[in-house]
Each structure stands twice: as structure tokens, then as C-alpha cells.
Tab-separated table of C-alpha atoms in Angstrom:
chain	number	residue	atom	x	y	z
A	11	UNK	CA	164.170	165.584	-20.760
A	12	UNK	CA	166.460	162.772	-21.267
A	13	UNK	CA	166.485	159.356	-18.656
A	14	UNK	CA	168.530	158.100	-16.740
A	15	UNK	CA	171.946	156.515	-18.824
A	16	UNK	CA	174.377	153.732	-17.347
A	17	UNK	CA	177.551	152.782	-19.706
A	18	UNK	CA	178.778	150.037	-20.414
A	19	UNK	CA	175.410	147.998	-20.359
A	20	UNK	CA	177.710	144.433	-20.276
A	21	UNK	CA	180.965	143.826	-18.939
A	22	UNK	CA	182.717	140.534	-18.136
A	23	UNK	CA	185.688	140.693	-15.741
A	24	UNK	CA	188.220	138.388	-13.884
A	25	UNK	CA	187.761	137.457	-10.387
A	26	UNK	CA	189.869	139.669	-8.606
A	27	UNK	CA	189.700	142.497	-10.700
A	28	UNK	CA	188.330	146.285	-10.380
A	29	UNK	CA	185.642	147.216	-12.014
A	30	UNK	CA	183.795	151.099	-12.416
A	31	UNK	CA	180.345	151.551	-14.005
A	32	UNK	CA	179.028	155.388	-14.485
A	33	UNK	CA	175.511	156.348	-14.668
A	34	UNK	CA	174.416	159.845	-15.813
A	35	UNK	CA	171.235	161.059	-13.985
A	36	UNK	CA	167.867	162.881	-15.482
A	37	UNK	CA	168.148	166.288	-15.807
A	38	UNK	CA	167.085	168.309	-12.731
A	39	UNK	CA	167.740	165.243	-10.482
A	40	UNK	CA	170.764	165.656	-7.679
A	41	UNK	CA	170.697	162.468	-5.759
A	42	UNK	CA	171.701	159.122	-7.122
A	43	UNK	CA	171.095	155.972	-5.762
A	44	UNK	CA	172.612	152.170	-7.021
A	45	UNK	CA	171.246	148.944	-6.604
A	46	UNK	CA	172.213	145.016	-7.142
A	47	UNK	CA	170.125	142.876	-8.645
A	48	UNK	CA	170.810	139.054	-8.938
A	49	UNK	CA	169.444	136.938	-10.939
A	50	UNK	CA	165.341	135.999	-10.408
A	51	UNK	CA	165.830	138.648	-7.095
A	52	UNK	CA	164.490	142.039	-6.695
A	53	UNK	CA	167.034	144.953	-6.617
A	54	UNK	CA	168.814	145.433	-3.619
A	55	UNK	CA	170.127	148.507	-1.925
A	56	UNK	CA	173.621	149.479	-2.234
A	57	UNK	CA	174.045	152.993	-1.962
A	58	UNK	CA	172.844	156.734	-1.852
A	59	UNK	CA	174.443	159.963	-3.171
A	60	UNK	CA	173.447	163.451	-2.574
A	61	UNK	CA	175.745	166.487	-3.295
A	62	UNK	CA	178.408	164.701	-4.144
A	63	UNK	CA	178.196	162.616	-0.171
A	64	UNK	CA	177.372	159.081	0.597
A	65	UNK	CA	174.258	159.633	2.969
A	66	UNK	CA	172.484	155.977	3.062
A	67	UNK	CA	173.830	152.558	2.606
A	68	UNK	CA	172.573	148.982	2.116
A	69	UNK	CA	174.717	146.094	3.545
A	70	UNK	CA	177.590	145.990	1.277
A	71	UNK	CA	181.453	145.326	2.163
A	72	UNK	CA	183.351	148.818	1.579
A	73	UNK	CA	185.085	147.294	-1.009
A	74	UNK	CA	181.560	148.436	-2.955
A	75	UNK	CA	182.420	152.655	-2.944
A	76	UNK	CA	181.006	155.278	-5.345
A	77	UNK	CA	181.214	158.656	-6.135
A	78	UNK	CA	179.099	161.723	-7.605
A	79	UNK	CA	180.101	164.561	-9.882
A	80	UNK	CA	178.846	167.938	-9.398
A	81	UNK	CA	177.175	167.447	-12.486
A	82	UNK	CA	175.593	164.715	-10.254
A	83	UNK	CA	176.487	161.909	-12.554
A	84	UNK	CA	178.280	159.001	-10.311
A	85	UNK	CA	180.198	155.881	-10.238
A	86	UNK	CA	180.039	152.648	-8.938
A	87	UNK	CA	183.408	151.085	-8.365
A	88	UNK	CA	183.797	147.273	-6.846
A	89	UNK	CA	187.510	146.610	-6.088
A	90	UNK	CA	188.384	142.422	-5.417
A	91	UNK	CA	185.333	141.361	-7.475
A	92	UNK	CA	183.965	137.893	-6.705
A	93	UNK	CA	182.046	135.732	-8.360
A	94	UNK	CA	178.977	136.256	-5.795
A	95	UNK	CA	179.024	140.314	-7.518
A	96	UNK	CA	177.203	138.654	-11.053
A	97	UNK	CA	174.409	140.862	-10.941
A	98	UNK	CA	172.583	143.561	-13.141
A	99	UNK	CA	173.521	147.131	-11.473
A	100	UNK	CA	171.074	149.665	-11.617
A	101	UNK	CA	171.271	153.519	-11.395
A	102	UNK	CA	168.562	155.571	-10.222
A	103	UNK	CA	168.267	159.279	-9.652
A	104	UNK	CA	165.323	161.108	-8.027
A	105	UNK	CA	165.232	165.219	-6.540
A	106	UNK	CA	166.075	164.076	-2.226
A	107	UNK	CA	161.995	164.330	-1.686
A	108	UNK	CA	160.737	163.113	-4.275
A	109	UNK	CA	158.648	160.190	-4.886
A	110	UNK	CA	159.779	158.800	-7.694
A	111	UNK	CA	162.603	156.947	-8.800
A	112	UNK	CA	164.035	157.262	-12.068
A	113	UNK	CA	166.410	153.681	-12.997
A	114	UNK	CA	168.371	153.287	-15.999
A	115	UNK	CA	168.404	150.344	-17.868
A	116	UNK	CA	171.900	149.190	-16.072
A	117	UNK	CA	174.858	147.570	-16.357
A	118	UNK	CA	175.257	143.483	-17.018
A	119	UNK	CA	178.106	142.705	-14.713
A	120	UNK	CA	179.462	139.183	-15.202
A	121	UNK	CA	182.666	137.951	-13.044
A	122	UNK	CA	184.717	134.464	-14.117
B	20	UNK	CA	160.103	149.850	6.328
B	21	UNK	CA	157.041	148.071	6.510
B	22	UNK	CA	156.927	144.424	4.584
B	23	UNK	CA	155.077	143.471	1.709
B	24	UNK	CA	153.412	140.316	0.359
B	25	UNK	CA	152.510	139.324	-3.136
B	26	UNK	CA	151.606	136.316	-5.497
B	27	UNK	CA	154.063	135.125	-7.079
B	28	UNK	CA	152.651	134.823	-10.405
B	29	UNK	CA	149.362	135.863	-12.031
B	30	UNK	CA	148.078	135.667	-15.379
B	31	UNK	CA	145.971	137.536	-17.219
B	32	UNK	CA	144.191	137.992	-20.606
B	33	UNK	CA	144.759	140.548	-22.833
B	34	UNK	CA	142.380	143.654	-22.956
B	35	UNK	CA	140.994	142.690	-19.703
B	36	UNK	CA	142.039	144.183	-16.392
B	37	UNK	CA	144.737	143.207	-13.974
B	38	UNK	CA	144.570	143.390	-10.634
B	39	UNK	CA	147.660	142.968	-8.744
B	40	UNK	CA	147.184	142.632	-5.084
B	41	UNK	CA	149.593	143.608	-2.145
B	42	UNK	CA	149.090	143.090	1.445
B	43	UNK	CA	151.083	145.753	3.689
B	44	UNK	CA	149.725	144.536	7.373
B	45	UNK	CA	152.602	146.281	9.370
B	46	UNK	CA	152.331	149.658	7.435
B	47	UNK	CA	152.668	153.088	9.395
B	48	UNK	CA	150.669	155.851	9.200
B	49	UNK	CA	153.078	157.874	7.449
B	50	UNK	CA	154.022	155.362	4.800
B	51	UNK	CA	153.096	155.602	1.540
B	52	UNK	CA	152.145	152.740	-1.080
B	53	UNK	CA	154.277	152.385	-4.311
B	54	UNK	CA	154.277	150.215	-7.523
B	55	UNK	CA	156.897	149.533	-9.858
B	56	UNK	CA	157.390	147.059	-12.689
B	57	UNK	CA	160.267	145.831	-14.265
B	58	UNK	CA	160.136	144.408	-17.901
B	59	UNK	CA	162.871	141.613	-18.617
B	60	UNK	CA	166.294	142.865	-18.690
B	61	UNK	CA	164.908	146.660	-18.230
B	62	UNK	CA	165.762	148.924	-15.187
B	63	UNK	CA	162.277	148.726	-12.791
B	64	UNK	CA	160.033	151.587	-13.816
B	65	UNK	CA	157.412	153.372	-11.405
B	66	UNK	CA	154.137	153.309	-12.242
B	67	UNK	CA	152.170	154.941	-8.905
B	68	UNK	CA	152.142	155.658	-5.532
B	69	UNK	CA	149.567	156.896	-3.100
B	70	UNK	CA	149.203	157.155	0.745
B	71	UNK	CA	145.293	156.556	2.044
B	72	UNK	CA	143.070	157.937	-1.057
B	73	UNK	CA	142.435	155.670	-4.024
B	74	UNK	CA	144.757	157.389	-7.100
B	75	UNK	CA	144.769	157.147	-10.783
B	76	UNK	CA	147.329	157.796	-13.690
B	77	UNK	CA	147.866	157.107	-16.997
B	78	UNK	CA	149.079	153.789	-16.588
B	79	UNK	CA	147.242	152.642	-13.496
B	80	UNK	CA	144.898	152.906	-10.774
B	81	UNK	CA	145.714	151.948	-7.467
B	82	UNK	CA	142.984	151.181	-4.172
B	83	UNK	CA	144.390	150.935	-0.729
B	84	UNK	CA	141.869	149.598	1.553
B	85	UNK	CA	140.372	152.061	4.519
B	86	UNK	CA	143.028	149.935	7.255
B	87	UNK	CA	145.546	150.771	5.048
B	88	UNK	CA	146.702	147.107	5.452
B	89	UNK	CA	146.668	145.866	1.810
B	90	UNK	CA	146.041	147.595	-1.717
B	91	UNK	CA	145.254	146.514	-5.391
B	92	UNK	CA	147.050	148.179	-8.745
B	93	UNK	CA	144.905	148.014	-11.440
B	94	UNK	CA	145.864	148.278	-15.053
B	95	UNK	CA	142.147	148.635	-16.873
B	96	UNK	CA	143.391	147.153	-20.191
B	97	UNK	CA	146.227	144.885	-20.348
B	98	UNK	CA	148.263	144.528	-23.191
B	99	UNK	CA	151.130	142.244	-23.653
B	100	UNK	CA	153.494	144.754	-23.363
B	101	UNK	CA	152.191	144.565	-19.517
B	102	UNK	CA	154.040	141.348	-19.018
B	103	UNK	CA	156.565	142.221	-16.320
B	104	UNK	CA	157.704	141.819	-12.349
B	105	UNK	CA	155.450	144.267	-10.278
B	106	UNK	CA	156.817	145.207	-7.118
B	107	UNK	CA	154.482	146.440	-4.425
B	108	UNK	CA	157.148	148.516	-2.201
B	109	UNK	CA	155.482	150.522	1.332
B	110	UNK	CA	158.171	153.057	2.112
B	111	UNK	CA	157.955	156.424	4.309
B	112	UNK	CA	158.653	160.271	2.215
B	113	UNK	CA	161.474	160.592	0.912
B	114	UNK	CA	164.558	163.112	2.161
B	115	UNK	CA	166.646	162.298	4.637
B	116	UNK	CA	167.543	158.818	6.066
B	117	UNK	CA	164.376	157.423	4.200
B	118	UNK	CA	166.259	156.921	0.764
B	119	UNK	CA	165.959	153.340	-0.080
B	120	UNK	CA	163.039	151.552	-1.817
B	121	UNK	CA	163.178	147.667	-0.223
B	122	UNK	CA	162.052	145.639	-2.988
B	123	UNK	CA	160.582	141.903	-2.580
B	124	UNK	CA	160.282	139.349	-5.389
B	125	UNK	CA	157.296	140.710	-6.532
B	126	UNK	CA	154.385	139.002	-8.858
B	127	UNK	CA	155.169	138.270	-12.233
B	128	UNK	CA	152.439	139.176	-14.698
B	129	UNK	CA	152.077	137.164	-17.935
B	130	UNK	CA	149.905	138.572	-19.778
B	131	UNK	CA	148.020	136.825	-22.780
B	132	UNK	CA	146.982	137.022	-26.593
């Protein structure tokens, strides 16, 4: 059973830029989930997938949008990115009732 | 969601136990407990959940009082790979619009030699 994988795990970009991260979930999972975590903060909620539809979301602009594959892998993208969006993003995929949370080990985003 | 409140920091010595407490005042009956940790630079990783029964796992036990109002995650024999954030998160079952896991700042374990 492999975990859950996010690519690339650092990236440094230009304010103003675009910027996509993927995650690939566990096997067997079918809803993803991303989060934003800033440095000496907890993780905080962006957004949900499930079958390949948004169906939560955390208080982020839309300018924060995602996608998921039917192979339920997803993306992240952040268009205009700001210097405020420095923050380790995490994946996490889970079966819609289960209890657990699987994360990956994320992606390093740093914007100058 | 119901709120949580931990210590900030707690230390502990190595092959003793931990105990990581976590009061949940405003909790609903239908909410369950969870507990994650995150190691530096690692995604956070769950370690147990329960609703109004004590449980126990491989990695942990955890005891939520008979109120329901706070609990304690106890890891028997700490090691210093233990050293980590532990997030104490109170959230209601998952499906539907109950997707999100609010985490706090949680209570940073040092654990040591």
C-alpha cells in the first residue's frame, strides 16, 4: 500500500507568478483534501475533493482552485502568488467516512 | 467544530510516559476525539481517535474523561523519535459537509535522552 506522494517537495517562485503542485493519493482512497501551513502554525483548511468535485472549502480567495483526476490524484494551483502564500502545502486523502487522514509529506512553497 | 486547548510545550524523559492533555469543554455528543502529530518538516500523521470509551493502539492510548470535556493521549514509552507537534483536533464523522480537521497550535513534545 503505498502513502500519500506530493511532487515537487520545494519550489521557489516570483511574486506574481502561477504555481501547480500535484499530490497522488493512497491507494483505495477517493477524496483529497489540501491544507496551508505557515510557518510555527497548524495546517489550515483549504480545500476538499471528492469524485473529481470541490465539496468543502476553507477561507481562501478563488484565486486558490484545484482539481482531481479520476484516478483521484489532484492539483493545487495558486494563480497571482503573494508573498503571504510561503507556506508548506499538504495533501491528504482519506475514503469520504473515514476517520483517518492520510498527509503526504508536502510541498515547500517559497514566493520572492 | 468544537475548540480545543493545549500546553504549549511539554517535556518529557525518555522511556517514561507522556501524557499529553487536551481540554474539549464545548464538545458535542456526536464528536469524536482525534490526535495527530507532526514531526519537523513531515506531513502531520494520525495517531488515534475515539468518541466516549478509553482506546488503545499501537502507538498510543487515549482517555477521554466521563463529561467528555477533556482527554489525555498517552504514549507508554517515549522515545526521542516522539519529539513532535501533537494536535488534539474534536471533529464530528466524517462524509458529507464534515470534511475538515481544524487544527490549533498544538503542544510541542521534546522528548529527552
Amino acid at each position: 500500500e503505498t502513502g500519500v506522494t506530493q511532487s515537487p517537495t520545494h519550489l521557489i517562485k516570483t511574486r506574481g507568478q502561477q504555481v501547480t503542485l500535484r499530490c497522488s493519493s493512497q491507494s483505495g482512497h477517493n477524496t483529497v483534501s489540501w491544507y496551508q501551513q505557515a510557518l510555527g502554525q497548524g495546517p489550515q483548511f483549504i480545500f476538499q475533493y471528492y469524485r473529481e468535485e470541490e465539496n468543502g472549502r476553507g477561507n481562501f480567495p478563488p484565486r486558490f482552485s484545484g482539481l482531481q483526476f479520476p484516478n483521484y490524484s489532484s492539483e493545487l494551483n495558486v494563480n497571482a502568488l503573494e508573498l503571504d502564500d510561503s507556506a508548506l502545502y499538504l495533501c491528504a486523502s482519506s475514503t469520504l467516512n473515514d476517520y483517518g487522514y492520510t498527509f503526504g509529506s508536502g510541498t515547500r512553497l517559497t514566493v520572492v | 467544530d468544537a475548540k480545543t486547548t493545549q500546553p504549549p510545550s511539554m517535556d518529557c524523559a525518555e522511556g517514561r510516559a507522556a501524557n499529553l492533555p487536551c481540554n474539549h469543554s464545548t464538545i458535542s455528543g456526536n464528536e469524536y476525539v482525534y490526535w495527530y502529530r507532526q514531526i519537523h518538516s513531515q506531513g502531520p500523521q494520525y495517531i488515534i481517535h475515539g468518541l466516549k470509551n478509553n482506546e488503545t493502539n499501537e502507538m498510543a492510548s487515549l482517555i477521554i474523561t466521563e463529561d467528555r470535556k477533556s482527554s489525555t493521549l498517552i504514549l507508554p514509552h517515549a522515545t526521542l523519535r516522539d519529539t513532535a507537534v501533537y494536535y488534539c483536533i474534536v471533529r464530528s464523522p466524517g462524509g458529507g459537509s464534515n470534511y475538515k480537521l481544524t487544527f490549533g497550535k498544538g503542544t510541542l513534545l521534546t522528548v529527552n535522552p
